[in-house]
mmCIF file of C-alpha atoms in Angstrom:
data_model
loop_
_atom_site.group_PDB
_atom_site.id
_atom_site.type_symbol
_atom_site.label_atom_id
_atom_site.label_comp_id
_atom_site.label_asym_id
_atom_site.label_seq_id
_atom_site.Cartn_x
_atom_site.Cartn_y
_atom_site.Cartn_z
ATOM 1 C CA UNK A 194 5.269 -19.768 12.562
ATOM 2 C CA UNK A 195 1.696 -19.334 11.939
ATOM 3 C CA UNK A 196 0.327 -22.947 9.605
ATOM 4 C CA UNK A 197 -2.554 -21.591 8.092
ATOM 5 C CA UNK A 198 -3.534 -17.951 8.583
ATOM 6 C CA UNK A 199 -7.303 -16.347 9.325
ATOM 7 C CA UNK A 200 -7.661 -14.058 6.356
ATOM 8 C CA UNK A 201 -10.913 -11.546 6.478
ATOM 9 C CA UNK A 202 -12.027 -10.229 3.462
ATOM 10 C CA UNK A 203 -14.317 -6.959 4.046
ATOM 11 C CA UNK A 204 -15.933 -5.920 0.287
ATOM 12 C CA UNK A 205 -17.749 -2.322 0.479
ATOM 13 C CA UNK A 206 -19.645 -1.343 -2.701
ATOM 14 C CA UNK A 207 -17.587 -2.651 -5.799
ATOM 15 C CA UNK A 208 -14.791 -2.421 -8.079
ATOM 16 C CA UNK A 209 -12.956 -4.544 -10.167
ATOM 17 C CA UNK A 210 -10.650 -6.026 -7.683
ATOM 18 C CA UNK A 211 -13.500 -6.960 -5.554
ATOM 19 C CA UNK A 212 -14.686 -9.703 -7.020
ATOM 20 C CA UNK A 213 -11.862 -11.376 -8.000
ATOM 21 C CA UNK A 214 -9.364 -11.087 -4.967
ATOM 22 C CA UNK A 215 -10.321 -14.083 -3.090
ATOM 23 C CA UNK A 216 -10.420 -15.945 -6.062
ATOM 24 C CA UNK A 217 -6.866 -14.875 -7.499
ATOM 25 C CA UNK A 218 -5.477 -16.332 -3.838
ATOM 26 C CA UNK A 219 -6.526 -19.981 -4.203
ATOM 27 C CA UNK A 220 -7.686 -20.111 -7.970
ATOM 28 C CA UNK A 221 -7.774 -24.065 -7.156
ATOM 29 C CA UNK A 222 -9.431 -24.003 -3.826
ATOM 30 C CA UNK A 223 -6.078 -26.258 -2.698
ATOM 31 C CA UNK A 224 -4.698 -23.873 -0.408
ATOM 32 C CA UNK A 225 -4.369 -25.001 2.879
ATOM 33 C CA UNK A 226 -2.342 -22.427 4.204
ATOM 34 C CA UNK A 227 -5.189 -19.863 4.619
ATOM 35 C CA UNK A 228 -8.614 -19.627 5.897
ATOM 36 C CA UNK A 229 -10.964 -16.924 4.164
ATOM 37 C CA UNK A 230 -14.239 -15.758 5.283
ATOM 38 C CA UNK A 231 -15.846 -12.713 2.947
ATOM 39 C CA UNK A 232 -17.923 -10.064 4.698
ATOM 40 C CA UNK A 233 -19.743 -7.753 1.873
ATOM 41 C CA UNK A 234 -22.101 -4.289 2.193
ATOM 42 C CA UNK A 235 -23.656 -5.138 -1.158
ATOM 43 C CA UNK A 236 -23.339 -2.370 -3.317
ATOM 44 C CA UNK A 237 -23.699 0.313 -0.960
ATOM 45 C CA UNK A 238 -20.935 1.817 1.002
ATOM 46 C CA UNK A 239 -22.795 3.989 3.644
ATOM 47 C CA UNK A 240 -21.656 4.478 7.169
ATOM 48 C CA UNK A 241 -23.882 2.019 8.483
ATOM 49 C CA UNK A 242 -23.030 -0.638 5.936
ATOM 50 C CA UNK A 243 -19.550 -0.264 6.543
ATOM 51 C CA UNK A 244 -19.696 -0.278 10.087
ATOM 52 C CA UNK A 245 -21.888 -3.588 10.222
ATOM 53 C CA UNK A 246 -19.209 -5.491 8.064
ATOM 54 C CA UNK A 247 -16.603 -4.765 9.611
ATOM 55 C CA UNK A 248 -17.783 -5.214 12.966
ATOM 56 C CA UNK A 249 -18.548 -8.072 11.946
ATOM 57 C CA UNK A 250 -15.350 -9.682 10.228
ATOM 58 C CA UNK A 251 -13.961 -9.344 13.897
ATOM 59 C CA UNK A 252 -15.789 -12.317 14.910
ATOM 60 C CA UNK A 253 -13.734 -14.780 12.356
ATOM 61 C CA UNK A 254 -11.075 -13.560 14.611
ATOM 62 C CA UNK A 255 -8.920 -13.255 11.294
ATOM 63 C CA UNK A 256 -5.147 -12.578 11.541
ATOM 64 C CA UNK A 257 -5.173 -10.547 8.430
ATOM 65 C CA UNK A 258 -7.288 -8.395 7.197
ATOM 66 C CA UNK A 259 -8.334 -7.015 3.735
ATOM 67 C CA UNK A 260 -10.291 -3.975 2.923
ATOM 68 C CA UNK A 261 -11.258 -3.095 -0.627
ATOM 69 C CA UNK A 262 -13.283 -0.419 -1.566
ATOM 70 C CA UNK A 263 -14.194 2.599 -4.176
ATOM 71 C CA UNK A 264 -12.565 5.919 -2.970
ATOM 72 C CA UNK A 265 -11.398 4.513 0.768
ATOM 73 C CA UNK A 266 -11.654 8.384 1.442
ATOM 74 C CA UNK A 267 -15.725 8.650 1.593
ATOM 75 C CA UNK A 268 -16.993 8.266 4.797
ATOM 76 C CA UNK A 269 -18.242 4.558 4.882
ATOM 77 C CA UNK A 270 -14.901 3.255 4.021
ATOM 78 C CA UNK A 271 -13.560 5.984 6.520
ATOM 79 C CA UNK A 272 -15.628 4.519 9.290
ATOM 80 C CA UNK A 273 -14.863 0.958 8.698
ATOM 81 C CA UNK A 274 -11.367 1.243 8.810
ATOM 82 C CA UNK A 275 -11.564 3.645 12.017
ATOM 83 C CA UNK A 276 -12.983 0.277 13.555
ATOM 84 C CA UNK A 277 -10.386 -2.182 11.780
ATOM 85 C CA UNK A 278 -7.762 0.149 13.305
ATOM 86 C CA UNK A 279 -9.296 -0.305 16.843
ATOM 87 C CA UNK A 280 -8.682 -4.396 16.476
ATOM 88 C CA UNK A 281 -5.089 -4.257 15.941
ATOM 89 C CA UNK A 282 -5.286 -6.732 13.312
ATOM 90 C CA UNK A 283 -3.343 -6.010 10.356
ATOM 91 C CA UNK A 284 -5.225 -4.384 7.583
ATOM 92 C CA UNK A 285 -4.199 -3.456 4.000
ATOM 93 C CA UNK A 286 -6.679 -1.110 2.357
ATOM 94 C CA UNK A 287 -7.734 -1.718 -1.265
ATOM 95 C CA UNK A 288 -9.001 0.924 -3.539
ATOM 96 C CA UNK A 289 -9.530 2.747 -7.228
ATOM 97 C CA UNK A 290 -7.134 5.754 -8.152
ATOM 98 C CA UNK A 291 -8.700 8.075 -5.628
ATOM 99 C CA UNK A 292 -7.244 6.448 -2.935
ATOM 100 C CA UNK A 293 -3.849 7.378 -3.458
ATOM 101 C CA UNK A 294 -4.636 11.125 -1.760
ATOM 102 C CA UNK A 295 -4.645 9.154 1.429
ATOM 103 C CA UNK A 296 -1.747 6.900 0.670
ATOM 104 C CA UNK A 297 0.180 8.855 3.936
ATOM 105 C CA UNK A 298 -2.345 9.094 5.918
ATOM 106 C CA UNK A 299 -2.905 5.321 6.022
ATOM 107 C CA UNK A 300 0.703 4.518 6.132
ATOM 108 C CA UNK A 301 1.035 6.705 8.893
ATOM 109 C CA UNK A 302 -2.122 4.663 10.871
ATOM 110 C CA UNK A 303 -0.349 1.678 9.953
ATOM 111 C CA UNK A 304 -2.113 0.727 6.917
ATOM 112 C CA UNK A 305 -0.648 -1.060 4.319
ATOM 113 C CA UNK A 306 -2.778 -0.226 0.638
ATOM 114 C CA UNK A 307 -2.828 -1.316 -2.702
ATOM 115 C CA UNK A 308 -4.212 1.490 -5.519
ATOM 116 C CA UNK A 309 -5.122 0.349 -8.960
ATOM 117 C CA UNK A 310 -5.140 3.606 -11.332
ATOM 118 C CA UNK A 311 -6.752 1.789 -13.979
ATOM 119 C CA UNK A 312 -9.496 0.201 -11.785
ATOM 120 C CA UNK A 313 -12.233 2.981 -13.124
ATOM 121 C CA UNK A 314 -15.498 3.622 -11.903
ATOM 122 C CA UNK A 315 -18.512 2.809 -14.428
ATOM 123 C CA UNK A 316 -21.557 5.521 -15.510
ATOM 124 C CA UNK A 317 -23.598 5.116 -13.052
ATOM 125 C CA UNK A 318 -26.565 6.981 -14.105
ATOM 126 C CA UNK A 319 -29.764 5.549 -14.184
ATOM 127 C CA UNK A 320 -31.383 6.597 -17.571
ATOM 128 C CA UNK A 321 -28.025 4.310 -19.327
ATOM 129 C CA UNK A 322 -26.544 2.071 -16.673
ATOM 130 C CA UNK A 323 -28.628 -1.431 -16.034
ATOM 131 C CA UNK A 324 -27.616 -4.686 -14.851
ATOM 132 C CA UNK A 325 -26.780 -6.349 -17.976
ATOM 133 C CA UNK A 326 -24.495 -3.009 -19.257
ATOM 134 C CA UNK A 327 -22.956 -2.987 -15.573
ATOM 135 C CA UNK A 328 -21.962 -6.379 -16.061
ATOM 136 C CA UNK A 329 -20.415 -6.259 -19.379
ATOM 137 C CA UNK A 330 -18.585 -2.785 -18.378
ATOM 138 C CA UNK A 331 -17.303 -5.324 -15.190
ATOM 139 C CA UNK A 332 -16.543 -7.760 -17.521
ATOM 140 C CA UNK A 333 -14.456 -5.525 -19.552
ATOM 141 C CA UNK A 334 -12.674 -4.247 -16.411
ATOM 142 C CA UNK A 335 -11.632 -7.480 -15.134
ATOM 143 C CA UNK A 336 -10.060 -8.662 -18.545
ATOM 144 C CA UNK A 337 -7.920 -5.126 -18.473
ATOM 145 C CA UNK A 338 -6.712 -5.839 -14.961
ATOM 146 C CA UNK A 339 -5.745 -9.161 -15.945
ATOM 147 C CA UNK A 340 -3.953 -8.750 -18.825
ATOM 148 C CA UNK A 341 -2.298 -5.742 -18.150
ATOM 149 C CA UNK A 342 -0.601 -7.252 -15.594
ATOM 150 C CA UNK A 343 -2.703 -5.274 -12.298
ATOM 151 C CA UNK A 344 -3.979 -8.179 -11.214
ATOM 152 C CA UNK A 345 -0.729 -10.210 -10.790
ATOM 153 C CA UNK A 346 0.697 -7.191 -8.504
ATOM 154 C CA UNK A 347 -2.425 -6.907 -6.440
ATOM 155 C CA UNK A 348 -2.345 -11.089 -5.650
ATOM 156 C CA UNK A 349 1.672 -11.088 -5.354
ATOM 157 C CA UNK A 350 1.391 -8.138 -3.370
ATOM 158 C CA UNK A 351 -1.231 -9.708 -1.172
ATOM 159 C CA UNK A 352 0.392 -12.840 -0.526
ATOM 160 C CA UNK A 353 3.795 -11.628 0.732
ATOM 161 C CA UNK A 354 1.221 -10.290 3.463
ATOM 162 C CA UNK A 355 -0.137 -13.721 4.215
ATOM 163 C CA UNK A 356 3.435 -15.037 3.946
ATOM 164 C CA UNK A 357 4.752 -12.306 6.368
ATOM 165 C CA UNK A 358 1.958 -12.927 8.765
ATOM 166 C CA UNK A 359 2.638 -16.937 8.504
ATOM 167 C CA UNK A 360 6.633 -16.476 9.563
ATOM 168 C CA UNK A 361 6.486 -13.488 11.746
ATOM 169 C CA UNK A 362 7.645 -11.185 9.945
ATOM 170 C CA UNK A 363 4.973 -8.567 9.047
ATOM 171 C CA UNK A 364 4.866 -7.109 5.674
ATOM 172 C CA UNK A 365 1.855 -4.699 4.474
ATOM 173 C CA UNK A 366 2.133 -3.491 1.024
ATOM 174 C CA UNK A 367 2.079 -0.124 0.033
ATOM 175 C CA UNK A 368 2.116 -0.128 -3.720
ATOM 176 C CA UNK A 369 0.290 2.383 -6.173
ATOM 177 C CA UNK A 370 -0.824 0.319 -9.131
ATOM 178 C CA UNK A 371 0.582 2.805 -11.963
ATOM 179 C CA UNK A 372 0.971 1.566 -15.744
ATOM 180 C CA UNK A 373 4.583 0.988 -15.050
ATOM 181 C CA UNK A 374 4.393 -0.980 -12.185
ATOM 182 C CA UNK A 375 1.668 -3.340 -13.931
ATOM 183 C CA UNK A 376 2.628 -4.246 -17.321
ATOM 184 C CA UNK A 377 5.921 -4.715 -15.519
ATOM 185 C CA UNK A 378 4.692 -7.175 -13.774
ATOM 186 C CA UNK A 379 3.046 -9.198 -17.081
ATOM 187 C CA UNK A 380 6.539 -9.705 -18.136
ATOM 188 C CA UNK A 381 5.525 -9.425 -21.682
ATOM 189 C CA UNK A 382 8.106 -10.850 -24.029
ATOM 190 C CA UNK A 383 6.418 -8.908 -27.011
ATOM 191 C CA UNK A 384 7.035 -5.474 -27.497
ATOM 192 C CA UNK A 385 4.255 -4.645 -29.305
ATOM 193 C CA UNK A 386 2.275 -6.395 -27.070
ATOM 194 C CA UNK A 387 3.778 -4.853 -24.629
ATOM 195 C CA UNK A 388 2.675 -1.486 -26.111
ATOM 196 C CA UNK A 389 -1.415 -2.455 -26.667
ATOM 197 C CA UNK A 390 -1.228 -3.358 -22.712
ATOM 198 C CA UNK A 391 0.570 -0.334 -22.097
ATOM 199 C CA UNK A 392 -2.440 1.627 -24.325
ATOM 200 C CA UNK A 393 -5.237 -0.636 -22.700
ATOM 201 C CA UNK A 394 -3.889 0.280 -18.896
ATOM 202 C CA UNK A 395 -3.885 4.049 -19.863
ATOM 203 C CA UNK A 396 -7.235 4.281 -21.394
ATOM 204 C CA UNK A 397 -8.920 2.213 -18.860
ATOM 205 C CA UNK A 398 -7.473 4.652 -16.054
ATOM 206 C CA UNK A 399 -8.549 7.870 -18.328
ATOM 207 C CA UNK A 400 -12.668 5.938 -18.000
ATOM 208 C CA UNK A 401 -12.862 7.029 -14.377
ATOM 209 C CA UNK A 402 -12.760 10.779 -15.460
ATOM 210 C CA UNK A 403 -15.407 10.339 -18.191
ATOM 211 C CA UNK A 404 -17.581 8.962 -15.683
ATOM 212 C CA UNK A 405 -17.072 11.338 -13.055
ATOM 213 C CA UNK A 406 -17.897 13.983 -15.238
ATOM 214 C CA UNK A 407 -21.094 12.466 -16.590
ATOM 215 C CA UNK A 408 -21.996 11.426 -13.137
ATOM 216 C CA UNK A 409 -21.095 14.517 -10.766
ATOM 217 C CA UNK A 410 -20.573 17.425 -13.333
ATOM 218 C CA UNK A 411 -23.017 17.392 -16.107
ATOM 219 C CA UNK A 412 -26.721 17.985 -14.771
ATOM 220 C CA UNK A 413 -28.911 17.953 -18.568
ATOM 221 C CA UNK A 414 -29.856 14.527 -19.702
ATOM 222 C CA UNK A 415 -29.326 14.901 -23.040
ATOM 223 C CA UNK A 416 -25.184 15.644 -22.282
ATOM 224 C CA UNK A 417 -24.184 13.220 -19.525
ATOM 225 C CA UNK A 418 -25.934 10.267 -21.085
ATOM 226 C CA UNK A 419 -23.291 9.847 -24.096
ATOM 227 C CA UNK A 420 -20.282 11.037 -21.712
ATOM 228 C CA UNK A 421 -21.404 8.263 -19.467
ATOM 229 C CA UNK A 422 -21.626 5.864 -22.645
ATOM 230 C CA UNK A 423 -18.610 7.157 -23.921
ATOM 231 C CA UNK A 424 -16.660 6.191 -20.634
ATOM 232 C CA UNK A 425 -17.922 2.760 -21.193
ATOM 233 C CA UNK A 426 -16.476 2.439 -24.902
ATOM 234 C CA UNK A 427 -13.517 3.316 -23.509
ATOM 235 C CA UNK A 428 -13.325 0.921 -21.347
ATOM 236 C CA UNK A 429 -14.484 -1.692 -24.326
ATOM 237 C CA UNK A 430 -12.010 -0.435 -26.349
ATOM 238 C CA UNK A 431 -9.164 -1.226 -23.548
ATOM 239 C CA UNK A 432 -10.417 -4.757 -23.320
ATOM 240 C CA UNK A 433 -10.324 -5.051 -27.270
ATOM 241 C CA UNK A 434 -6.644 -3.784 -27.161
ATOM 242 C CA UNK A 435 -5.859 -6.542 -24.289
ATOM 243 C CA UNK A 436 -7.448 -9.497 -26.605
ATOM 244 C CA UNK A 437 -4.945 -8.315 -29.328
ATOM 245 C CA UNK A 438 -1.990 -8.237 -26.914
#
């Protein structure tokens, strides 16, 4: 029976999730049943960045260990787990929708992973996206999670891991963050609130397309600008529909 267990936290690049996780696990900073210690790339999520972070959350020694990422299947995130693998910690893995091609192949190297469909990448081109409007488009992404009830899976999720590490009894998730699953998990007593998280999950998880497509598609200026805007008054629009539920 482990007493308080070594938890490393290994952020490359950003979504959502990321900057909330650690948070969402001791709220109160009361816990005294686990020990965190964050290791971030920044925003980038190259090979090298992902290899120096995770090299060095081995040092905490940690008895758990969390990766979260956008699209675990690009090489940086690729790499770092190829060295989490080597420790023989345990490590869950998570990631946006686009993670959910690999759901096998991790649970086949032992992985456990948590995918959050509706945790959507932003417009990420330069001639709309600065700090303040990546922010606010953050902002927006957060509240969605919350209230739709992703969140609450990702954190319960999480700590049965801690609490299967602390008696013994491993447990790594391996959970695909769906609508279903996550308004579920609200336990909304209001059907038609209910029905505005339900709406808010699935247009948040429909953003991610818009801003691939304005991102990697369209090459003139003049188109992918409002397809990248557009993505981000979706996503506005979700956040509105959570406020009302």
């Amino acid at each position: 029976m482990v007493e308080k267990v070594r938890i490393g936290l290994v952020k490359l690049g950003n979504i959502g999730t990321s900057t909330m996780l650690d948070l969402m696990l001791d709220e109160r900073a009361e816990r005294e049943d686990i020990d965190f210690r964050v290791v971030a790339s920044g925003p980038k999520i190259t090979e090298e960045d992902c290899e120096g972070v995770s090299e060095k959350i081995l040092d905490f020694n940690p008895e758990l260990i969390i990766a979260i990422s956008p699209n675990p299947s690009l090489p940086g995130p690729s790499k770092a787990r190829e060295i989490l693998k080597k420790s023989g910690k345990p490590c869950v893995i998570i990631g946006d929708a686009p993670g959910a091609k690999i759901a096998g192949e991790l649970e086949k190297a032992g992985f456990g992973f948590i995918f959050v469909e509706a945790d959507s990448m932003l417009g990420a081109r330069r001639e709309f996206l600065d700090p303040i409007e990546m922010s606010l488009f953050n902002a927006d992404v957060i509240k969605v999670l919350s209230v739709t009830g992703a969140f609450r899976v990702i954190f319960e999720e999480t700590d049965k891991a801690i609490e299967g590490t602390k008696s013994g009894k491993p447990y790594l998730p391996k959970v695909i963050v769906n609508r279903d699953k996550a308004v579920g998990a609200a336990k909304f007593e209001n059907p038609y609130a209910r029905a505005k998280a339900m709406a808010a999950f699935e247009i948040a998880k429909k953003v991610s397309g818009v801003s691939a497509e304005g991102c990697f598609k369209v090459k003139e200026r003049e188109k992918y600008i409002p397809i990248v805007a557009a993505a981000h008054e979706m996503m506005s629009a979700a956040a509105k529909l959570c406020d009302e539920a």
